[in-house]
Amino acid sequence: MPTLQQIQLERGSVVSTFAVSATHASAISDLVNTFRADPAEILSAIELHAAFIQHCVECGSLEAALAVFDAFCQIYNTAASDIHVVVQDKGLDEYAARRVLKGYFSAWSIVDPRGDLSSTRSAAPIPALFAPESTGLMAMFGGQLGVGNYLEEATWLLDIYRPLLLGFVTHMSAFLHRESQDKRILRMYSQGFDVLRWLTTPDAIPSETYLLSSPICMPLFGLIQLMHVMVLYKTLGIPPGELARHFKAYH
């Protein structure tokens, strides 16, 4: 059995303590010394731990990040409950929940290839909504979101679930931009159609009038809904086809 060593994070009155293998303890301790988190923002141990996962990933210390992530999963029992359920049970406000989810999913690109997130989800029970065979579920796409700047929702999704969504959003942004260059419709796109730039550079966002024009908003409503679907099936650890099979409502 590997020797474990305790690591302690402190920000103001908030303390998070977790155990890691002695093999990684030295590297993680060095990362603790370079970790900067605003104590005015971090109000709970789970936020502090999640923020530290993100710090390890951003520093490129992948083995350390995996060790810190594994410790997080053990403490908060993510093998039995989806991370979203854990966050809900903690009663975190919107901003705290966002910090925890962003920190947790920052490790996706190094943890998912290892199979850990998928195996974690397979160990957890199927979502209650999908369990009853007699329940017919229906998914509806289309319609407007009822907000002026709907890009805020897309920005929120990309900020939290960036490792899950960035490739897809990059591909779709390039596709939409390419399609908008068609000479037959080019006049409709006076401010361009660079979705990825809009989501990552607030100063580049076009006027609200432009965003609400049909040639812009209709494709983006669909993109945002597909982003939600992608987050759902990836965080459940199931292929999109399997997710689709759970929707079988009858008229």
Short mmCIF file of C-alpha atoms in Angstrom, two decimals:
data_model
loop_
_atom_site.label_atom_id
_atom_site.label_comp_id
_atom_site.label_asym_id
_atom_site.label_seq_id
_atom_site.Cartn_x
_atom_site.Cartn_y
_atom_site.Cartn_z
CA MET A 1 0.00 0.00 0.00
CA PRO A 2 1.54 3.36 -0.99
CA THR A 3 2.58 5.78 1.71
CA LEU A 4 0.24 8.77 1.92
CA GLN A 5 1.07 12.31 2.87
CA GLN A 6 -1.35 15.05 3.94
CA ILE A 7 -1.59 18.23 1.89
CA GLN A 8 -3.24 21.30 3.36
CA LEU A 9 -4.61 24.30 1.45
CA GLU A 10 -5.52 27.48 3.31
CA ARG A 11 -7.20 30.65 2.09
CA GLY A 12 -8.42 32.92 4.84
CA SER A 13 -10.53 30.81 7.17
CA VAL A 14 -11.12 28.09 4.56
CA VAL A 15 -9.03 24.93 4.85
CA SER A 16 -8.95 21.86 2.62
CA THR A 17 -6.89 18.83 3.65
CA PHE A 18 -6.42 15.73 1.53
CA ALA A 19 -4.05 12.78 1.23
CA VAL A 20 -1.86 12.02 -1.78
CA SER A 21 0.80 9.46 -2.54
CA ALA A 22 4.19 10.38 -1.14
CA THR A 23 5.47 9.99 -4.71
CA HIS A 24 3.60 13.15 -5.72
CA ALA A 25 3.67 15.02 -2.42
CA SER A 26 6.78 17.09 -3.14
CA ALA A 27 5.54 18.31 -6.53
CA ILE A 28 2.12 19.10 -5.08
CA SER A 29 3.66 21.00 -2.17
CA ASP A 30 5.57 23.15 -4.67
CA LEU A 31 2.29 23.85 -6.47
CA VAL A 32 0.68 24.84 -3.17
CA ASN A 33 3.35 27.53 -2.82
CA THR A 34 2.49 29.00 -6.24
CA PHE A 35 -1.28 28.69 -5.81
CA ARG A 36 -3.08 32.03 -5.76
CA ALA A 37 -6.78 32.19 -4.96
CA ASP A 38 -8.72 35.18 -3.69
CA PRO A 39 -9.86 34.38 -0.13
CA ALA A 40 -12.79 36.76 -0.65
CA GLU A 41 -14.10 34.47 -3.40
CA ILE A 42 -13.31 31.04 -1.95
CA LEU A 43 -15.84 30.31 0.79
CA SER A 44 -15.74 26.51 1.14
CA ALA A 45 -13.27 23.63 1.16
CA ILE A 46 -14.75 22.08 -1.99
CA GLU A 47 -14.22 25.35 -3.91
CA LEU A 48 -10.64 25.57 -2.69
CA HIS A 49 -9.84 21.99 -3.67
CA ALA A 50 -11.44 22.39 -7.12
CA ALA A 51 -9.56 25.64 -7.75
CA PHE A 52 -6.32 23.87 -6.87
CA ILE A 53 -7.06 21.12 -9.42
CA GLN A 54 -7.36 23.82 -12.07
CA HIS A 55 -4.11 25.40 -10.90
CA CYS A 56 -2.26 22.08 -11.25
CA VAL A 57 -3.66 21.57 -14.76
CA GLU A 58 -2.78 25.11 -15.87
CA CYS A 59 0.76 24.64 -14.57
CA GLY A 60 1.12 21.55 -16.74
CA SER A 61 1.76 19.27 -13.76
CA LEU A 62 -0.40 16.46 -15.04
CA GLU A 63 0.59 13.71 -12.60
CA ALA A 64 0.08 16.10 -9.70
CA ALA A 65 -3.26 17.19 -11.14
CA LEU A 66 -4.37 13.55 -11.38
CA ALA A 67 -3.38 12.92 -7.78
CA VAL A 68 -5.23 16.02 -6.56
CA PHE A 69 -8.25 15.11 -8.71
CA ASP A 70 -8.30 11.55 -7.33
CA ALA A 71 -8.22 12.91 -3.79
CA PHE A 72 -11.15 15.20 -4.61
CA CYS A 73 -13.16 12.25 -5.97
CA GLN A 74 -12.49 10.22 -2.83
CA ILE A 75 -13.44 13.01 -0.44
CA TYR A 76 -16.65 13.93 -2.24
CA ASN A 77 -17.52 10.38 -3.35
CA THR A 78 -18.03 11.19 -7.02
CA ALA A 79 -18.07 7.44 -7.76
CA ALA A 80 -21.53 7.31 -6.18
CA SER A 81 -22.87 10.73 -7.15
CA ASP A 82 -22.47 12.89 -10.23
CA ILE A 83 -20.44 16.03 -9.51
CA HIS A 84 -23.52 18.14 -10.23
CA VAL A 85 -25.41 16.28 -7.51
CA VAL A 86 -22.50 16.83 -5.12
CA VAL A 87 -22.57 20.56 -5.85
CA GLN A 88 -26.33 20.69 -5.36
CA ASP A 89 -26.15 18.79 -2.07
CA LYS A 90 -23.56 21.28 -0.82
CA GLY A 91 -26.07 24.09 -1.29
CA LEU A 92 -23.55 26.25 -3.14
CA ASP A 93 -24.64 29.49 -4.76
CA GLU A 94 -24.33 29.98 -8.52
CA TYR A 95 -20.82 31.44 -8.41
CA ALA A 96 -19.45 28.84 -6.00
CA ALA A 97 -21.00 26.03 -8.03
CA ARG A 98 -19.43 27.47 -11.16
CA ARG A 99 -15.98 27.52 -9.53
CA VAL A 100 -16.29 23.91 -8.39
CA LEU A 101 -17.51 22.60 -11.74
CA LYS A 102 -14.89 24.57 -13.67
CA GLY A 103 -12.11 23.24 -11.47
CA TYR A 104 -13.39 19.67 -11.64
CA PHE A 105 -13.80 19.62 -15.41
CA SER A 106 -10.49 21.38 -15.99
CA ALA A 107 -8.98 17.93 -15.51
CA TRP A 108 -11.15 16.34 -18.20
CA SER A 109 -8.50 16.30 -20.92
CA ILE A 110 -6.06 14.36 -18.75
CA VAL A 111 -8.53 12.22 -16.79
CA ASP A 112 -10.99 11.14 -19.50
CA PRO A 113 -8.37 9.43 -21.72
CA ARG A 114 -7.46 7.39 -18.66
CA GLY A 115 -11.09 6.21 -18.52
CA ASP A 116 -11.62 7.39 -14.97
CA LEU A 117 -14.61 9.64 -15.58
CA SER A 118 -16.38 7.03 -17.68
CA SER A 119 -15.71 4.27 -15.16
CA THR A 120 -16.78 6.58 -12.35
CA ARG A 121 -20.09 7.20 -14.07
CA SER A 122 -20.63 3.51 -14.87
CA ALA A 123 -20.23 2.75 -11.18
CA ALA A 124 -22.95 5.26 -10.31
CA PRO A 125 -26.64 4.43 -10.67
CA ILE A 126 -28.45 5.39 -13.85
CA PRO A 127 -30.11 8.80 -13.53
CA ALA A 128 -33.55 8.46 -11.98
CA LEU A 129 -35.14 10.21 -14.93
CA PHE A 130 -34.00 7.38 -17.22
CA ALA A 131 -34.76 4.50 -14.88
CA PRO A 132 -38.51 3.81 -15.23
CA GLU A 133 -39.16 1.86 -18.43
CA SER A 134 -42.73 3.11 -18.40
CA THR A 135 -41.67 6.75 -18.59
CA GLY A 136 -41.63 8.23 -22.07
CA LEU A 137 -39.19 11.12 -22.41
CA MET A 138 -39.26 13.65 -25.21
CA ALA A 139 -36.56 16.17 -26.14
CA MET A 140 -37.62 19.30 -28.00
CA PHE A 141 -35.22 21.47 -29.96
CA GLY A 142 -35.89 24.89 -31.39
CA GLY A 143 -37.52 28.05 -30.16
CA GLN A 144 -35.98 31.16 -28.71
CA LEU A 145 -34.31 31.34 -25.33
CA GLY A 146 -36.14 34.41 -24.07
CA VAL A 147 -33.03 36.48 -23.30
CA GLY A 148 -31.49 39.45 -25.05
CA ASN A 149 -27.85 38.38 -25.11
CA TYR A 150 -28.16 34.61 -25.42
CA LEU A 151 -24.38 34.45 -25.87
CA GLU A 152 -24.11 34.74 -22.08
CA GLU A 153 -25.44 31.19 -21.79
CA ALA A 154 -23.01 29.88 -24.38
CA THR A 155 -20.14 31.74 -22.69
CA TRP A 156 -21.15 30.23 -19.35
CA LEU A 157 -21.17 26.73 -20.81
CA LEU A 158 -17.82 27.13 -22.53
CA ASP A 159 -16.23 28.63 -19.43
CA ILE A 160 -17.25 25.74 -17.16
CA TYR A 161 -17.05 22.83 -19.59
CA ARG A 162 -14.28 24.12 -21.85
CA PRO A 163 -12.35 20.82 -22.19
CA LEU A 164 -15.59 19.04 -23.14
CA LEU A 165 -16.84 21.65 -25.61
CA LEU A 166 -13.92 23.56 -27.11
CA GLY A 167 -13.26 21.19 -30.00
CA PHE A 168 -16.93 21.08 -30.99
CA VAL A 169 -17.43 24.84 -30.68
CA THR A 170 -14.24 25.51 -32.65
CA HIS A 171 -15.41 23.20 -35.44
CA MET A 172 -18.92 24.67 -35.54
CA SER A 173 -17.61 28.22 -35.42
CA ALA A 174 -15.45 27.55 -38.48
CA PHE A 175 -18.38 25.86 -40.24
CA LEU A 176 -20.78 28.75 -39.58
CA HIS A 177 -18.20 31.31 -40.64
CA ARG A 178 -17.53 29.41 -43.86
CA GLU A 179 -21.24 29.11 -44.66
CA SER A 180 -21.80 32.81 -44.00
CA GLN A 181 -19.32 33.65 -46.77
CA ASP A 182 -21.68 32.31 -49.42
CA LYS A 183 -22.18 35.18 -51.87
CA ARG A 184 -25.94 34.64 -51.87
CA ILE A 185 -26.23 35.51 -48.17
CA LEU A 186 -23.04 37.40 -47.39
CA ARG A 187 -24.88 40.74 -47.13
CA MET A 188 -26.77 39.39 -44.07
CA TYR A 189 -23.51 39.09 -42.09
CA SER A 190 -22.27 42.67 -41.96
CA GLN A 191 -20.53 42.04 -38.59
CA GLY A 192 -19.22 38.60 -39.50
CA PHE A 193 -20.02 35.24 -37.91
CA ASP A 194 -17.10 34.33 -35.65
CA VAL A 195 -18.77 32.51 -32.75
CA LEU A 196 -15.61 31.35 -31.00
CA ARG A 197 -14.18 34.87 -30.97
CA TRP A 198 -17.44 36.26 -29.60
CA LEU A 199 -17.43 33.69 -26.78
CA THR A 200 -13.83 34.27 -25.78
CA THR A 201 -13.43 38.01 -26.44
CA PRO A 202 -16.25 40.08 -24.90
CA ASP A 203 -15.15 43.24 -26.71
CA ALA A 204 -15.71 41.47 -30.04
CA ILE A 205 -19.41 40.72 -29.42
CA PRO A 206 -21.61 42.39 -32.07
CA SER A 207 -24.55 44.65 -31.31
CA GLU A 208 -27.67 43.19 -29.74
CA THR A 209 -29.68 44.07 -32.84
CA TYR A 210 -27.27 42.02 -34.96
CA LEU A 211 -27.36 39.07 -32.54
CA LEU A 212 -31.16 39.02 -32.61
CA SER A 213 -31.35 38.98 -36.39
CA SER A 214 -32.63 35.64 -37.67
CA PRO A 215 -29.53 34.70 -39.74
CA ILE A 216 -27.46 34.92 -36.55
CA CYS A 217 -29.73 33.87 -33.72
CA MET A 218 -31.38 30.81 -35.26
CA PRO A 219 -28.14 28.87 -35.92
CA LEU A 220 -26.80 29.90 -32.52
CA PHE A 221 -29.92 28.77 -30.66
CA GLY A 222 -29.33 25.35 -32.17
CA LEU A 223 -25.62 25.42 -31.32
CA ILE A 224 -26.30 26.29 -27.68
CA GLN A 225 -28.79 23.45 -27.36
CA LEU A 226 -26.30 21.03 -28.88
CA MET A 227 -23.70 22.23 -26.37
CA HIS A 228 -26.09 21.25 -23.58
CA VAL A 229 -26.60 17.81 -25.14
CA MET A 230 -22.85 17.28 -25.45
CA VAL A 231 -22.29 18.20 -21.80
CA LEU A 232 -25.08 15.83 -20.79
CA TYR A 233 -23.87 12.71 -22.57
CA LYS A 234 -20.20 13.34 -21.80
CA THR A 235 -20.76 13.91 -18.08
CA LEU A 236 -23.01 10.85 -17.93
CA GLY A 237 -20.23 8.85 -19.57
CA ILE A 238 -22.48 7.43 -22.31
CA PRO A 239 -22.36 7.67 -26.12
CA PRO A 240 -24.82 10.11 -27.74
CA GLY A 241 -26.66 7.19 -29.36
CA GLU A 242 -27.34 5.63 -25.98
CA LEU A 243 -28.58 8.96 -24.66
CA ALA A 244 -30.96 9.23 -27.61
CA ARG A 245 -32.40 5.76 -26.87
CA HIS A 246 -33.70 7.03 -23.52
CA PHE A 247 -36.01 9.43 -25.33
CA LYS A 248 -38.98 7.42 -26.54
CA ALA A 249 -42.13 9.43 -25.93
CA TYR A 250 -45.24 8.37 -27.78
CA HIS A 251 -48.18 10.50 -28.87
#
